[in-house]
Short mmCIF file of C-alpha atoms in Angstrom, two decimals:
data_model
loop_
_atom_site.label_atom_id
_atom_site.label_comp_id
_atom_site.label_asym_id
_atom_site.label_seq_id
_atom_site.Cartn_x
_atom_site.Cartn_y
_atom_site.Cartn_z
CA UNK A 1 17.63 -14.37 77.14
CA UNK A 2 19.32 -11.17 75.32
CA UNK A 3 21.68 -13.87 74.28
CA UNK A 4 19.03 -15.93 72.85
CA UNK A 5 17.28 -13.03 71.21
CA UNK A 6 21.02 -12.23 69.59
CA UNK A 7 20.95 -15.27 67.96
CA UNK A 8 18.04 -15.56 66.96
CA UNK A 9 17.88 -12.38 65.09
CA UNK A 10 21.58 -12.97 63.36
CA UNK A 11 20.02 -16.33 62.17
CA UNK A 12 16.52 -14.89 60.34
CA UNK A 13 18.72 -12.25 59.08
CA UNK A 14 20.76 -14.98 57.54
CA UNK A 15 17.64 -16.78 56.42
CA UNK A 16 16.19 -13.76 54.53
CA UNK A 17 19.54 -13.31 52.85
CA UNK A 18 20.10 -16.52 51.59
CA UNK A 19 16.03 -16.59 50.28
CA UNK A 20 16.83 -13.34 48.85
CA UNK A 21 19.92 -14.89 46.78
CA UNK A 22 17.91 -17.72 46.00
CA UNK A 23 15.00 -15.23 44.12
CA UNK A 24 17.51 -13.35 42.57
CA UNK A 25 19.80 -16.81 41.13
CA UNK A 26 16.29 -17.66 39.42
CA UNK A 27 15.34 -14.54 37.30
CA UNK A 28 17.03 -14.21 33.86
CA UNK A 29 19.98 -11.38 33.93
CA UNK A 30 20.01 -9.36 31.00
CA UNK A 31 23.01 -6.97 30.51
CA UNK A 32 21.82 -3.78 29.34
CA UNK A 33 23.32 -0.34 28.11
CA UNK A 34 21.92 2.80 27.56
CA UNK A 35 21.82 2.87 23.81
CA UNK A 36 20.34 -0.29 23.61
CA UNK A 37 17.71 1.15 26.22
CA UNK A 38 16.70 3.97 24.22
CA UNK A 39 16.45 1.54 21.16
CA UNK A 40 14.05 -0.71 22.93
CA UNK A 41 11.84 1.46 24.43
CA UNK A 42 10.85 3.38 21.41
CA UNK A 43 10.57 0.15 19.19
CA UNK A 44 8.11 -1.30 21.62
CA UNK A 45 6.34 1.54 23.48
CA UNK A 46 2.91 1.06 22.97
CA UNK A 47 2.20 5.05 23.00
CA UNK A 48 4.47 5.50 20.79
CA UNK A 49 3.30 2.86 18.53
CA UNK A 50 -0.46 4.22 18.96
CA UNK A 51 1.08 7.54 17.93
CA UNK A 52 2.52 6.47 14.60
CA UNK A 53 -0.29 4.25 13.75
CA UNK A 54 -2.49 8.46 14.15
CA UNK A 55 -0.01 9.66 11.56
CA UNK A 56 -0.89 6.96 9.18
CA UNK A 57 -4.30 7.51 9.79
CA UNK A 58 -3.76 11.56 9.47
CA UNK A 59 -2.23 10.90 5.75
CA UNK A 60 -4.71 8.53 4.46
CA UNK A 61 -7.48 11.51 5.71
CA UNK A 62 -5.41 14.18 3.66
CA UNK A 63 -5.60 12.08 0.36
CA UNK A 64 -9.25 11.28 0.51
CA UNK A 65 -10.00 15.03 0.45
CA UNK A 66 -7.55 15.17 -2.07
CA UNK A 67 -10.31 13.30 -3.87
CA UNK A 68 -12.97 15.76 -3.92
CA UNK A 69 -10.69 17.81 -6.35
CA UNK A 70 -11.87 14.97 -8.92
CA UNK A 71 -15.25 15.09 -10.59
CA UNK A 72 -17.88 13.37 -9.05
CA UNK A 73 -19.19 9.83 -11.23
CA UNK A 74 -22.58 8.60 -10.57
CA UNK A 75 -23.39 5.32 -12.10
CA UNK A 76 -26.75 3.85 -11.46
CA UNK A 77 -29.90 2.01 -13.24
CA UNK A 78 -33.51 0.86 -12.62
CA UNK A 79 -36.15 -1.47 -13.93
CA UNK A 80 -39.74 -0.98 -13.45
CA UNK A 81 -42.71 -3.11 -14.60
CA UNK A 82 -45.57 -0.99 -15.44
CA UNK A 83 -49.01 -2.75 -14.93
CA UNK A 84 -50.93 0.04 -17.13
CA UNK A 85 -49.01 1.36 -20.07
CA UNK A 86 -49.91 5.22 -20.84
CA UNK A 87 -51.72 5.54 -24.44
CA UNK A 88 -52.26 8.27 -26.65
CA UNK A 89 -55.92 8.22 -27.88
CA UNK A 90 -56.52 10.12 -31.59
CA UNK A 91 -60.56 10.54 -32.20
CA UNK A 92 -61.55 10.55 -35.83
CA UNK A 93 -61.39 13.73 -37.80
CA UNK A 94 -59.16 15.29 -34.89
CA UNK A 95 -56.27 16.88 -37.54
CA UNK A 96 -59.73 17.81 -40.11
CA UNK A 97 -60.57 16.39 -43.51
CA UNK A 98 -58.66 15.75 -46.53
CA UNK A 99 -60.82 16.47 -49.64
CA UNK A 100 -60.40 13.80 -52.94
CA UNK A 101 -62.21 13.44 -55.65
CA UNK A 102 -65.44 14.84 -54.52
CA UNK A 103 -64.82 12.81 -51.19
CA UNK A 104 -63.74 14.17 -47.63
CA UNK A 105 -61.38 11.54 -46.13
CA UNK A 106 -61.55 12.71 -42.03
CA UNK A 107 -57.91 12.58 -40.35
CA UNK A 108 -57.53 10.35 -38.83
CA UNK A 109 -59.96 8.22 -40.72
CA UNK A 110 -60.95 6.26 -37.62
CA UNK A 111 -60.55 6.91 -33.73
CA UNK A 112 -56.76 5.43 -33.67
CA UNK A 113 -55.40 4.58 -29.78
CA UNK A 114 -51.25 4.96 -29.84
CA UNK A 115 -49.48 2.77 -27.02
CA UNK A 116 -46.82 4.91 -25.61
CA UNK A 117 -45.02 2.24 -23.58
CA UNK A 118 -44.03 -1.18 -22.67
CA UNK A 119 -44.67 -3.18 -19.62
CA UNK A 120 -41.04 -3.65 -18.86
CA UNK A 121 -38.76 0.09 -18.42
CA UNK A 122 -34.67 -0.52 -18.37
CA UNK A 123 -32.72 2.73 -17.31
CA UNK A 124 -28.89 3.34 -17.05
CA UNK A 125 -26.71 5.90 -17.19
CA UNK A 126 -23.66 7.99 -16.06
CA UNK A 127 -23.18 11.58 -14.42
CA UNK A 128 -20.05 13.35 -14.59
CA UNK A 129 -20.32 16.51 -12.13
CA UNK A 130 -17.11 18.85 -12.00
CA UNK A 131 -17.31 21.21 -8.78
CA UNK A 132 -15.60 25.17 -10.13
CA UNK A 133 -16.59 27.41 -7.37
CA UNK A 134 -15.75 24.88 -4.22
CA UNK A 135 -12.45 24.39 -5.48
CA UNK A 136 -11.04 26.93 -3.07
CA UNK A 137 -13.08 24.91 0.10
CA UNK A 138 -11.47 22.02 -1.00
CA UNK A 139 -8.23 23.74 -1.56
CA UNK A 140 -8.61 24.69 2.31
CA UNK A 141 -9.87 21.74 3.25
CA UNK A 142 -6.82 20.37 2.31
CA UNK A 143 -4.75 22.27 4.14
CA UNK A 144 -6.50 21.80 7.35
CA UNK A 145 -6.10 17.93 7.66
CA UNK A 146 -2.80 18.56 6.00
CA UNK A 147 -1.80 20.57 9.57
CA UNK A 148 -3.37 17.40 11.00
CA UNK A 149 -0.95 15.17 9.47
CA UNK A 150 1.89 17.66 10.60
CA UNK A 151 0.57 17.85 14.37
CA UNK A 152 0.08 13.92 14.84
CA UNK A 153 3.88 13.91 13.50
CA UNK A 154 5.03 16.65 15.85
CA UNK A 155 2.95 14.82 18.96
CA UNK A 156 4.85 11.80 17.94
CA UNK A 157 8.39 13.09 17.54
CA UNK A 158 7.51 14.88 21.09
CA UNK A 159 6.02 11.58 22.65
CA UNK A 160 9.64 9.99 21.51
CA UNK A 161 11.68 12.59 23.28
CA UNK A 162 9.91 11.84 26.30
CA UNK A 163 10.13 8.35 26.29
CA UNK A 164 13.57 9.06 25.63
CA UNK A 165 14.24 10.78 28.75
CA UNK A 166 12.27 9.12 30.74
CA UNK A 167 14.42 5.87 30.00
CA UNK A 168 17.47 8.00 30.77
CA UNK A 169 15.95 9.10 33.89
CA UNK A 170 15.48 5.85 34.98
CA UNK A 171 18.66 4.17 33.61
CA UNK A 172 20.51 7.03 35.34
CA UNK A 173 17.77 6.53 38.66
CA UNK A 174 19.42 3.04 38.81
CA UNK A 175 23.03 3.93 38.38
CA UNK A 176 22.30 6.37 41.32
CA UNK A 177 20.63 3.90 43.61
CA UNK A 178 23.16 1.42 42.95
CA UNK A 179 26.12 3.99 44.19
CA UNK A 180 23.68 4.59 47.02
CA UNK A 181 23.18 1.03 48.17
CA UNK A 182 27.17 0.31 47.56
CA UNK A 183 27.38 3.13 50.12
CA UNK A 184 24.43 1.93 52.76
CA UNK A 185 26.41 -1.27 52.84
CA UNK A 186 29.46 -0.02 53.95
CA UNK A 187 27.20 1.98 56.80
CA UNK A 188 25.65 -1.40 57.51
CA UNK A 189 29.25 -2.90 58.01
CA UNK A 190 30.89 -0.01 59.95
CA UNK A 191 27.60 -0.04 62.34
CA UNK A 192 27.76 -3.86 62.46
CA UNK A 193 31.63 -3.46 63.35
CA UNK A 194 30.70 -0.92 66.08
CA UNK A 195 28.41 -2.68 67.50
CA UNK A 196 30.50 -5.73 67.65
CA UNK A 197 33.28 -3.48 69.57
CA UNK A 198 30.92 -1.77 71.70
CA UNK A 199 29.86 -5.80 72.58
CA UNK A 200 33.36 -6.76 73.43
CA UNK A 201 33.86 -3.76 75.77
CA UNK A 202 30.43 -4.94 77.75
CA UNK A 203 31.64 -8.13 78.42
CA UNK A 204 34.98 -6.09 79.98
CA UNK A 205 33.06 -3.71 81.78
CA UNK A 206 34.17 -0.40 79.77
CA UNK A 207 30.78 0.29 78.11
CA UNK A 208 27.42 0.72 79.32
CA UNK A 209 24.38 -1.30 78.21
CA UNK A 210 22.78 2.06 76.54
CA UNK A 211 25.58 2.92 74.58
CA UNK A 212 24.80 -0.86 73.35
CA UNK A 213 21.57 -0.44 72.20
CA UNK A 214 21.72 3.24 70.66
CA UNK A 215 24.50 1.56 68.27
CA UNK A 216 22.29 -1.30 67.76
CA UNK A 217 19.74 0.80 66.73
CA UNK A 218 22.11 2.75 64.38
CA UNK A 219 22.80 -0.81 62.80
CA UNK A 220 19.17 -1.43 62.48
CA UNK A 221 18.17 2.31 60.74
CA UNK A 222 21.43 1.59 58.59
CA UNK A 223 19.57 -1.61 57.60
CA UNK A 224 16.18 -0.03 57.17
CA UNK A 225 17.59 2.34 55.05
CA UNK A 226 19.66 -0.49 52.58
CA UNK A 227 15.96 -1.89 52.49
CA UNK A 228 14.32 0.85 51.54
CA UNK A 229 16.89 1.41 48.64
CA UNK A 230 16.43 -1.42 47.50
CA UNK A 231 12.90 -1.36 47.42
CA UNK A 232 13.45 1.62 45.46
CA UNK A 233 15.87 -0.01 42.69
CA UNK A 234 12.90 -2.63 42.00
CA UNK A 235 10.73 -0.66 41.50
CA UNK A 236 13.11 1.86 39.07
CA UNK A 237 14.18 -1.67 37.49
CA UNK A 238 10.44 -2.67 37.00
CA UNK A 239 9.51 0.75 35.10
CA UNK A 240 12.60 0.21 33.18
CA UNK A 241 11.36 -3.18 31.92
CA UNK A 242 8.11 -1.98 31.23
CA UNK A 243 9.64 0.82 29.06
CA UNK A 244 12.18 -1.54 27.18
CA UNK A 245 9.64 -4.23 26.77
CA UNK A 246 11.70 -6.43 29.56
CA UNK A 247 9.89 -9.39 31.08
CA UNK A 248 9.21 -8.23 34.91
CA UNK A 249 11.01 -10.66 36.24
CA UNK A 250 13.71 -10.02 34.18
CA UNK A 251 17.32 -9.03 36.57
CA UNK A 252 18.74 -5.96 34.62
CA UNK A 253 22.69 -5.43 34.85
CA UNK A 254 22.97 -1.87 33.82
CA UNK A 255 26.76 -1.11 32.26
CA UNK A 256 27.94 1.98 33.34
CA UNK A 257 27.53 5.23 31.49
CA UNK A 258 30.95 6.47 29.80
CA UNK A 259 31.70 10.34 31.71
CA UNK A 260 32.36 11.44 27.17
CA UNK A 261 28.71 10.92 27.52
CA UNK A 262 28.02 13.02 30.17
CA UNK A 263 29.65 15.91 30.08
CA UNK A 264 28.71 17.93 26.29
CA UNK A 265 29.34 21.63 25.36
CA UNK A 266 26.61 23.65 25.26
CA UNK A 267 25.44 26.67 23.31
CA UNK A 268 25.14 29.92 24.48
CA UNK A 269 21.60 30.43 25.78
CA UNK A 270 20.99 32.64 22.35
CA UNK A 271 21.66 30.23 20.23
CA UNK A 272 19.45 27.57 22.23
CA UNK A 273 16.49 30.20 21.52
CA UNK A 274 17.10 30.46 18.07
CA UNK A 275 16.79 26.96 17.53
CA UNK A 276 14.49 26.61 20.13
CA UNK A 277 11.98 29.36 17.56
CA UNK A 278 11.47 26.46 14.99
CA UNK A 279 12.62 22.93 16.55
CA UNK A 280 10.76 22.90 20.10
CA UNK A 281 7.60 20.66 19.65
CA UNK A 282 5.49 22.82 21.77
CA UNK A 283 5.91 25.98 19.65
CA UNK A 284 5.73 23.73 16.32
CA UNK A 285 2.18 22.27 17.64
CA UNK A 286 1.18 25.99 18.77
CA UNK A 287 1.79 27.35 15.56
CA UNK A 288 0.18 24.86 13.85
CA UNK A 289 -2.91 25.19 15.78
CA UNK A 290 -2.72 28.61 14.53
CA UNK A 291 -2.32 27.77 10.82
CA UNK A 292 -5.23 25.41 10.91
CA UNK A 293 -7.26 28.14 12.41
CA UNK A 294 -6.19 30.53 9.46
CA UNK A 295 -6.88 28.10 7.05
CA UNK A 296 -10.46 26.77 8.69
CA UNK A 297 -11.14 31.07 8.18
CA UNK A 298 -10.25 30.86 4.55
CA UNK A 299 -12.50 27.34 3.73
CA UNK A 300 -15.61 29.42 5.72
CA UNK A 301 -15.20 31.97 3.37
CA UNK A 302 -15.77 30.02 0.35
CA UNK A 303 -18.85 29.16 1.94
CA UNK A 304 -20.39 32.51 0.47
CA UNK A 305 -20.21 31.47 -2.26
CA UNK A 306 -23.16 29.52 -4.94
CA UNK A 307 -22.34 25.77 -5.53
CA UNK A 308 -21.68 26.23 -9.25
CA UNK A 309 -20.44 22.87 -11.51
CA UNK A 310 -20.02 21.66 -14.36
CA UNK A 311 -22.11 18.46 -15.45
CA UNK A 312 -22.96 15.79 -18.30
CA UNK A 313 -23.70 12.32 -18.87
CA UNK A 314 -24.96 9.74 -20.95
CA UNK A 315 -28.44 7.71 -20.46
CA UNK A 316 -29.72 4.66 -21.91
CA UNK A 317 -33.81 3.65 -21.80
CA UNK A 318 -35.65 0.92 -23.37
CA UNK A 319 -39.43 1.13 -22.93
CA UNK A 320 -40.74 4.41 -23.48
CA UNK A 321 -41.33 5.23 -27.07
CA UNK A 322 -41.22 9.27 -26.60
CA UNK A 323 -37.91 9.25 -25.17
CA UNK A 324 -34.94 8.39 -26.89
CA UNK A 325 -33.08 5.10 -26.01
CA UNK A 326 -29.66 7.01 -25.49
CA UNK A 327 -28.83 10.47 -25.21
CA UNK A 328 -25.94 12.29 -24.42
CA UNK A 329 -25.80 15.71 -22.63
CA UNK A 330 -23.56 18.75 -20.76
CA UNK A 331 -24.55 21.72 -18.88
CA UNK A 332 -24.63 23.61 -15.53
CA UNK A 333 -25.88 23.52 -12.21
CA UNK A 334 -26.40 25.86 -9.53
CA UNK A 335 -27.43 25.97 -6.39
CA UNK A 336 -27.18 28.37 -3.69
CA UNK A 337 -29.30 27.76 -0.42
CA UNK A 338 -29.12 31.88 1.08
CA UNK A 339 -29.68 30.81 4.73
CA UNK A 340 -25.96 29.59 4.65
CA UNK A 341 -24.75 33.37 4.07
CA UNK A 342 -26.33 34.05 7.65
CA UNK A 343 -24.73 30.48 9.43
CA UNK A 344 -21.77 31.00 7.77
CA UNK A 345 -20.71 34.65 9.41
CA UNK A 346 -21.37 33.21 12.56
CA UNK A 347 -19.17 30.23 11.66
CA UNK A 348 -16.72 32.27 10.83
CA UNK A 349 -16.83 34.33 14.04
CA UNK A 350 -16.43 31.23 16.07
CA UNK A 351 -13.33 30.45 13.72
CA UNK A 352 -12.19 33.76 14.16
CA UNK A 353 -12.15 33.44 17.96
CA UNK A 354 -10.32 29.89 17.65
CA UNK A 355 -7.44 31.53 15.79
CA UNK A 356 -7.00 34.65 18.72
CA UNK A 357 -6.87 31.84 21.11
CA UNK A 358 -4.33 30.11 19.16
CA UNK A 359 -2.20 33.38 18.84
CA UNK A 360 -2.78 33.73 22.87
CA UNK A 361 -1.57 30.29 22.90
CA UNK A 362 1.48 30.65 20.95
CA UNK A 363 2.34 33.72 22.70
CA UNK A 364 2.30 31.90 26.20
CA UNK A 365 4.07 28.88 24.48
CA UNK A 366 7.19 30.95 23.84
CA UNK A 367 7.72 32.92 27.18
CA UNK A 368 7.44 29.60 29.04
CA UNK A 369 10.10 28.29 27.00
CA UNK A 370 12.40 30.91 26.84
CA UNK A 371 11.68 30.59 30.81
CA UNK A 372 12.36 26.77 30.54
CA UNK A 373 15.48 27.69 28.66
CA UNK A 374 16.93 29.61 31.20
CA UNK A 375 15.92 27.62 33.87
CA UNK A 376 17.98 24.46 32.17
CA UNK A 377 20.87 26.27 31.85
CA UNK A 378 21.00 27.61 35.01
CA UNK A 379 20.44 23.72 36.01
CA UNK A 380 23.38 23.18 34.14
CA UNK A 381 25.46 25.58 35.66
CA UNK A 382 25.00 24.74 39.28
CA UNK A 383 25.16 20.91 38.37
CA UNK A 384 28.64 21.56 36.66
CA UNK A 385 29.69 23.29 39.59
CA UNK A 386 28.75 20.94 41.73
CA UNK A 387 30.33 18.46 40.09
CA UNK A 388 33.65 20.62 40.61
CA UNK A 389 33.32 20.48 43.92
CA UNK A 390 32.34 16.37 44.51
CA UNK A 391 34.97 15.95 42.22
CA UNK A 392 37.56 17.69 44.90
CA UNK A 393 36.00 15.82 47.62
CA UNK A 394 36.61 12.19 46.26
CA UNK A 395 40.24 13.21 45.94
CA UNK A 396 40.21 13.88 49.11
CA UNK A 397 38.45 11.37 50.61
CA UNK A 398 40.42 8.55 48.12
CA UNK A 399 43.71 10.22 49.80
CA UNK A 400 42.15 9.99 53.22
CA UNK A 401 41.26 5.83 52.61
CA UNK A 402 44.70 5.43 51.20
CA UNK A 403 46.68 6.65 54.74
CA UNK A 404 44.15 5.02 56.82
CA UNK A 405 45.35 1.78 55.03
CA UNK A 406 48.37 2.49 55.40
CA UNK A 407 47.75 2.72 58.86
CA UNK A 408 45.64 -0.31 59.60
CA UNK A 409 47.84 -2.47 57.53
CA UNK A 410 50.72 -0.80 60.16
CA UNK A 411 48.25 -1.64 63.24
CA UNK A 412 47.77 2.16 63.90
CA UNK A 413 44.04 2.27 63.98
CA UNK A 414 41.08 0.58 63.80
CA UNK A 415 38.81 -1.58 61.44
CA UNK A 416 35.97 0.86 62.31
CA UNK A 417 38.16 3.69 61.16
CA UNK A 418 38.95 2.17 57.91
CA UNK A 419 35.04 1.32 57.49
CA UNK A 420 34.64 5.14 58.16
CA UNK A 421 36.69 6.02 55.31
CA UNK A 422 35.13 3.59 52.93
CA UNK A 423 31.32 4.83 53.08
CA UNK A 424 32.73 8.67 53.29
CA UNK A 425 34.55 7.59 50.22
CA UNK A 426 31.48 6.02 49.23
CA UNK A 427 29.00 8.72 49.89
CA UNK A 428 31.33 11.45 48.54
CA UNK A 429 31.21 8.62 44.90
CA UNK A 430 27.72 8.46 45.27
CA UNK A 431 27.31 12.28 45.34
CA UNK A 432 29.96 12.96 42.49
CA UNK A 433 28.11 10.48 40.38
CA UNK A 434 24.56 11.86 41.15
CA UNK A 435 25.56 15.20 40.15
CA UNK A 436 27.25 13.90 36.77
CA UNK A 437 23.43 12.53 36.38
CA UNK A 438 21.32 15.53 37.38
CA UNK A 439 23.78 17.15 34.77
CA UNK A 440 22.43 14.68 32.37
CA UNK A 441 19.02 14.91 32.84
CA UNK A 442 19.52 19.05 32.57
CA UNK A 443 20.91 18.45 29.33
CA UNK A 444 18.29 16.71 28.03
CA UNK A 445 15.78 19.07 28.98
CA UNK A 446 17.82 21.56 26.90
CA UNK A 447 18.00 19.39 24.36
CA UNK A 448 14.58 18.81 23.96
CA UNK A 449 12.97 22.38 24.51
CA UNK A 450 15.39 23.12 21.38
CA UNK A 451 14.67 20.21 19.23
CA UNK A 452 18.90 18.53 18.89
CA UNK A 453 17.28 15.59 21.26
#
């Protein structure tokens, strides 16, 4: 029955692996590097996209109110149709009597009734009106979506960076995974190849069935474990695509990452916070917060004062005799509405507030990155260290798989033995490698909190 079961099991395994194959020989395999990575995901991000497409629509806001410096031009016109025209009406004598010749001739002679009007009134004309006092609130106002323009470009260059590293993140999540799974497989192997052993020796009497099954199970966690790896590289694989703009089902071979790229000098940490004082995007975006603030104060004070302007035109009207059909004109206008003066020092209280906060907030902004700072490069430190000492171990292990094939090429030990080597040489690779990438990843956070990214 356990013999049955054996089989059984050896033959579904065998099953899944060749459906497995099967999946994998029908998805497209793209080969893929990490420039070309990078590239991809920030031409087709979506976010990003949405983020560029908010700085276009930032600069087209800043030169409409570049506009309003401009006079105003009204054009406009009416016809009316009057069913009553106005009159004038003149009774006789009303302007007295002209004497001649021993006559008095009354003026007007006779009652006299004066049409003022036509039944049909044409108007046109233009105004010209040149704003002088709210040049300053424009001035401002200006500046403030101006600062917009600048933070949508600073949110995108930041959204970039992050896209950035998280494509690194996940190319390098791969490259780990796949140094992990090349190790699991050698586990699988060496537990398969104990288990075999510990098989033979049951048949001969020198084991017991217990010690069978505990290495049984060991082969079957060693399995679960190559599984769940896996599982874990699709689902790394499947952000990827989504990032690049891959297909889902696309296979990815990733090349591998050249160490020149790895391993960089870095600045001194003072250095880092010098730059850090005008490139990092989070202090940039702080302290523009802040400038719009200043500059939202300076357009509310403007607001004190009268909406003086300069004005003139030219009208044109047919239809009403005591006007004349066209007319040219310039003056001034003025008007001040004195409620503002009391809304307006509250606005400028609430404004006032906005730019503390924005102070408080670039305050904070700057301690937490000087703390990020630090923190990276103590990240970097312990990750170059460690890979110091991985590096040492996979010398040693690579010496330690070299004698043992010596050995087993000699007949002096066993398979298992040389298995044992491989995944310690394995694990020990898969280590070395996943420091070289958390080294990486450190760097980039440096990189980024100082604006070289």
């Amino acid at each position: 029955m356990r013999y049955r079961i054996r089989i059984f099991g050896k033959a579904l395994s065998s099953l899944m692996i060749l459906a497995s194959g099967l999946s994998l020989a029908g998805q497209d395999r793209n080969t893929l590097n990490l420039e070309t990575a990078v590239e991809m995901a920030l031409k087709n991000n979506h976010l990003l996209n949405v983020k560029r497409l908010q700085v276009d629509e930032k600069q087209q806001k800043v030169n409409e109110d570049r506009i309003k410096y401009l006079p105003v031009v009204g054009i406009g016109g009416s016809y009316q149709y009057n069913s009553s025209l106005p009159s004038l009406a003149i009774e006789q004598g009303r302007f007295g009597a002209l004497p001649l010749g021993g006559l008095t001739i009354p003026l007007p002679a006779k009652d006299e009734l004066i049409v003022m009007g036509q039944h049909d009134i044409y108007n046109a004309g233009v105004t010209i009106y040149q704003p002088v006092t709210q040049l300053g609130k424009i001035n401002s106002g200006v500046k403030v979506s101006r600062t917009d323009l600048q933070i949508a470009e600073t949110e995108t260059n930041r959204t970039a960076f992050l896209i950035k590293q998280g494509v690194e993140k996940l190319y390098f999540g791969l490259l780990i995974t796949q140094k992990k799974i090349e190790e699991a497989e050698l586990k699988v192997k060496l537990a398969e190849s104990k288990l075999k052993n510990v098989e033979n020796a049951l048949l001969a009497g020198k084991t017991t069935e217990s010690n069978r099954f505990g290495l049984a199970a060991s082969a079957a966690e060693e399995q679960q474990n190559l599984l769940k790896l896996k599982i874990q590289y699709d689902d790394y694989a499947a952000d990827l695509c989504q990032l690049t703009g891959f297909d889902q089902t696309t296979s990815l071979v990733l090349e591998p990452v050249d160490n020149g790229q790895l391993i960089e000098k870095v600045a001194d940490i003072d250095t880092s916070l010098v730059e850090a004082a005008t490139g990092n995007d989070d202090i940039r975006l702080a302290s523009l917060q802040k400038q719009k603030a200043e500059y939202s104060i300076r357009a509310g004070k403007y607001g004190y004062l009268p909406d003086l302007g300069l004005i003139g035109g030219y009208t044109y009207q047919k239809g009403t005799v005591i006007y004349p059909e066209n007319n040219t004109y310039v003056g001034a206008s003025l008007k001040w509405n004195l409620q503002d003066i009391l809304s307006n020092r509250k606005v400028l209280k609430q404004r006032s507030f906005l730019r503390e906060q924005a102070e408080e907030n670039l305050a904070n902004t700057r301690e937490q990155v000087r703390r990020d700072i630090a923190k990276a490069y103590r990240k970097i430190k312990q990750c170059e260290d460690l890979i110091k000492a991985a590096g040492k171990a996979v010398e040693y292990r690579s010496e330690d798989l070299r004698i043992r094939k010596t050995r087993n090429v000699a007949g002096m030990n066993l398979e298992t033995e040389l298995l044992e080597a491989q995944a310690a040489l394995a694990k020990t690779e898969s280590d070395y490698f996943s420091a070289q990438m958390a080294y990486r990843i450190a760097l980039s956070e440096l990189k980024i909190l100082t604006g070289n990214y």
